[in-house]
């Protein structure tokens, strides 16, 4: 039987043609003409002060915290239910990640949990658009303003999503995007930092290239200019190859998001009456980018057994995302009960723009059968028999 992968990148002939143009140009490295064009497009598309193309979203988060002046010992409140990149970024600077619990219906950070965690050592908040759905930025910004904190939006999963009519990625003073292979727009790997203040972006751009300016720009200067290293920086540049792919992908984003949304709608219809799981909730004031489609299983369902059964039928699935506070690397003593519960019960099923209606129906049929087979009531009946 044909396999149905959990994720699949929508890359084709248009992207290949763009790469061929970069090869012919002689400049495949970073900060060249394709990278500059991508940054200009992102700046205009998101209506921000400036955009910086970087190697991945983790790099964008790291650069954002550097530009915002985070120091060792500072506390940064981070959304708990997510890929742990925000907490890693905080730890890169020897600062302290403080984990905020999340809403049970959306998995996004709970503003009240954030407000309760603010101390004299708190300098900022990193909110996360969990698997593609924006967090509650109006109350979060109010909290940040009240306490003089910065607010960073980790929009890694949310390219194309909206909150109160505004685009995810431009919902805070700094937004960080990902163009990883499972995202709505992808170059395999890649990311961007979007900043309302162009000075923040300038700091990030300089640090993303070892603390010197663009070598491509210098190559056009007559004479022998010798760059000076003015900051300790990193090699976080995005190649012009990836930038060219992203120019094509951003041109296709509406089409690709519409196809993902159609899959999500079909899943919602087919699973609406299933008592053993809950489908994703999308509040009326926002839209979902559907990087992932996660169902929340009833507490009595054996998730591992369900996953094993789906995979045996060639259907990709995964645990969803992480409750960061329980990861050993952070040695946290905090508790985030909602996040921990979602971490135990969420299951990601196939979601990408190439998924057909027939495949979606096959996924749902297999999922329904598996959750019923591996629910507590079914196991009890089996034991009684």
mmCIF file of N, CA, C and O in Angstrom, residues 30-63:
data_model
loop_
_atom_site.group_PDB
_atom_site.id
_atom_site.type_symbol
_atom_site.label_atom_id
_atom_site.label_comp_id
_atom_site.label_asym_id
_atom_site.label_seq_id
_atom_site.Cartn_x
_atom_site.Cartn_y
_atom_site.Cartn_z
ATOM 1 N N UNK A 30 26.071 33.431 0.746
ATOM 2 C CA UNK A 30 25.086 34.292 1.387
ATOM 3 C C UNK A 30 25.310 35.776 1.147
ATOM 4 O O UNK A 30 26.369 36.202 0.687
ATOM 5 N N UNK A 31 24.267 36.576 1.445
ATOM 6 C CA UNK A 31 24.290 38.038 1.368
ATOM 7 C C UNK A 31 24.585 38.549 -0.025
ATOM 8 O O UNK A 31 25.107 39.640 -0.208
ATOM 9 N N UNK A 32 24.239 37.761 -1.028
ATOM 10 C CA UNK A 32 24.367 38.182 -2.414
ATOM 11 C C UNK A 32 23.075 38.775 -2.940
ATOM 12 O O UNK A 32 22.164 39.106 -2.170
ATOM 13 N N UNK A 33 22.939 38.885 -4.265
ATOM 14 C CA UNK A 33 21.758 39.558 -4.836
ATOM 15 C C UNK A 33 20.441 38.857 -4.525
ATOM 16 O O UNK A 33 19.426 39.526 -4.311
ATOM 17 N N UNK A 34 20.436 37.518 -4.483
ATOM 18 C CA UNK A 34 19.173 36.823 -4.178
ATOM 19 C C UNK A 34 18.791 37.015 -2.718
ATOM 20 O O UNK A 34 17.612 37.192 -2.384
ATOM 21 N N UNK A 35 19.778 36.983 -1.841
ATOM 22 C CA UNK A 35 19.486 37.225 -0.437
ATOM 23 C C UNK A 35 18.956 38.626 -0.190
ATOM 24 O O UNK A 35 18.016 38.827 0.588
ATOM 25 N N UNK A 36 19.543 39.599 -0.847
ATOM 26 C CA UNK A 36 19.078 40.980 -0.698
ATOM 27 C C UNK A 36 17.658 41.142 -1.231
ATOM 28 O O UNK A 36 16.832 41.852 -0.644
ATOM 29 N N UNK A 37 17.377 40.486 -2.358
ATOM 30 C CA UNK A 37 16.027 40.569 -2.924
ATOM 31 C C UNK A 37 15.013 39.915 -1.995
ATOM 32 O O UNK A 37 13.896 40.414 -1.816
ATOM 33 N N UNK A 38 15.399 38.798 -1.371
ATOM 34 C CA UNK A 38 14.510 38.128 -0.424
ATOM 35 C C UNK A 38 14.229 39.028 0.768
ATOM 36 O O UNK A 38 13.081 39.162 1.207
ATOM 37 N N UNK A 39 15.254 39.658 1.315
ATOM 38 C CA UNK A 39 15.070 40.542 2.462
ATOM 39 C C UNK A 39 14.164 41.713 2.117
ATOM 40 O O UNK A 39 13.294 42.106 2.912
ATOM 41 N N UNK A 40 14.337 42.270 0.918
ATOM 42 C CA UNK A 40 13.475 43.381 0.496
ATOM 43 C C UNK A 40 12.030 42.917 0.371
ATOM 44 O O UNK A 40 11.089 43.645 0.761
ATOM 45 N N UNK A 41 11.845 41.720 -0.145
ATOM 46 C CA UNK A 41 10.483 41.192 -0.286
ATOM 47 C C UNK A 41 9.840 40.970 1.076
ATOM 48 O O UNK A 41 8.669 41.312 1.280
ATOM 49 N N UNK A 42 10.578 40.395 2.002
ATOM 50 C CA UNK A 42 10.036 40.154 3.339
ATOM 51 C C UNK A 42 9.713 41.469 4.045
ATOM 52 O O UNK A 42 8.678 41.587 4.711
ATOM 53 N N UNK A 43 10.581 42.446 3.908
ATOM 54 C CA UNK A 43 10.343 43.756 4.535
ATOM 55 C C UNK A 43 9.044 44.362 4.029
ATOM 56 O O UNK A 43 8.221 44.865 4.819
ATOM 57 N N UNK A 44 8.839 44.309 2.715
ATOM 58 C CA UNK A 44 7.629 44.884 2.130
ATOM 59 C C UNK A 44 6.396 44.048 2.475
ATOM 60 O O UNK A 44 5.339 44.590 2.829
ATOM 61 N N UNK A 45 6.530 42.734 2.388
ATOM 62 C CA UNK A 45 5.375 41.850 2.614
ATOM 63 C C UNK A 45 4.856 41.951 4.049
ATOM 64 O O UNK A 45 3.647 41.913 4.286
ATOM 65 N N UNK A 46 5.769 42.084 5.013
ATOM 66 C CA UNK A 46 5.373 42.107 6.414
ATOM 67 C C UNK A 46 5.237 43.515 6.978
ATOM 68 O O UNK A 46 4.805 43.679 8.123
ATOM 69 N N UNK A 47 5.625 44.527 6.206
ATOM 70 C CA UNK A 47 5.491 45.900 6.665
ATOM 71 C C UNK A 47 6.339 46.210 7.884
ATOM 72 O O UNK A 47 5.905 46.937 8.782
ATOM 73 N N UNK A 48 7.559 45.650 7.927
ATOM 74 C CA UNK A 48 8.454 45.852 9.068
ATOM 75 C C UNK A 48 9.571 46.823 8.693
ATOM 76 O O UNK A 48 9.715 47.223 7.534
ATOM 77 N N UNK A 49 10.383 47.186 9.698
ATOM 78 C CA UNK A 49 11.480 48.110 9.437
ATOM 79 C C UNK A 49 12.562 47.501 8.574
ATOM 80 O O UNK A 49 13.152 48.176 7.721
ATOM 81 N N UNK A 50 12.831 46.205 8.772
ATOM 82 C CA UNK A 50 13.843 45.506 7.986
ATOM 83 C C UNK A 50 13.729 44.017 8.259
ATOM 84 O O UNK A 50 13.138 43.594 9.259
ATOM 85 N N UNK A 51 14.292 43.221 7.347
ATOM 86 C CA UNK A 51 14.309 41.770 7.476
ATOM 87 C C UNK A 51 15.710 41.267 7.205
ATOM 88 O O UNK A 51 16.411 41.804 6.338
ATOM 89 N N UNK A 52 16.113 40.230 7.926
ATOM 90 C CA UNK A 52 17.436 39.638 7.765
ATOM 91 C C UNK A 52 17.267 38.149 7.481
ATOM 92 O O UNK A 52 16.689 37.420 8.299
ATOM 93 N N UNK A 53 17.749 37.699 6.343
ATOM 94 C CA UNK A 53 17.695 36.281 6.001
ATOM 95 C C UNK A 53 18.826 35.555 6.713
ATOM 96 O O UNK A 53 19.987 35.989 6.649
ATOM 97 N N UNK A 54 18.503 34.457 7.394
ATOM 98 C CA UNK A 54 19.494 33.702 8.159
ATOM 99 C C UNK A 54 19.329 32.212 7.911
ATOM 100 O O UNK A 54 18.409 31.777 7.218
ATOM 101 N N UNK A 55 20.241 31.444 8.503
ATOM 102 C CA UNK A 55 20.321 30.020 8.206
ATOM 103 C C UNK A 55 19.161 29.209 8.759
ATOM 104 O O UNK A 55 18.836 28.149 8.222
ATOM 105 N N UNK A 56 18.530 29.669 9.832
ATOM 106 C CA UNK A 56 17.395 28.954 10.418
ATOM 107 C C UNK A 56 16.742 29.830 11.469
ATOM 108 O O UNK A 56 17.277 30.883 11.839
ATOM 109 N N UNK A 57 15.594 29.400 11.973
ATOM 110 C CA UNK A 57 14.864 30.199 12.958
ATOM 111 C C UNK A 57 15.587 30.242 14.301
ATOM 112 O O UNK A 57 15.527 31.243 15.015
ATOM 113 N N UNK A 58 16.295 29.165 14.644
ATOM 114 C CA UNK A 58 17.068 29.173 15.879
ATOM 115 C C UNK A 58 18.114 30.273 15.872
ATOM 116 O O UNK A 58 18.341 30.948 16.886
ATOM 117 N N UNK A 59 18.757 30.466 14.716
ATOM 118 C CA UNK A 59 19.725 31.549 14.580
ATOM 119 C C UNK A 59 19.044 32.898 14.728
ATOM 120 O O UNK A 59 19.587 33.823 15.353
ATOM 121 N N UNK A 60 17.850 33.039 14.159
ATOM 122 C CA UNK A 60 17.111 34.299 14.269
ATOM 123 C C UNK A 60 16.782 34.601 15.733
ATOM 124 O O UNK A 60 16.914 35.751 16.182
ATOM 125 N N UNK A 61 16.361 33.599 16.492
ATOM 126 C CA UNK A 61 16.073 33.800 17.914
ATOM 127 C C UNK A 61 17.326 34.212 18.680
ATOM 128 O O UNK A 61 17.292 35.123 19.511
ATOM 129 N N UNK A 62 18.432 33.544 18.406
ATOM 130 C CA UNK A 62 19.704 33.870 19.054
ATOM 131 C C UNK A 62 20.092 35.318 18.759
ATOM 132 O O UNK A 62 20.416 36.092 19.677
ATOM 133 N N UNK A 63 20.047 35.710 17.486
ATOM 134 C CA UNK A 63 20.407 37.072 17.097
ATOM 135 C C UNK A 63 19.458 38.097 17.703
ATOM 136 O O UNK A 63 19.877 39.198 18.085
#
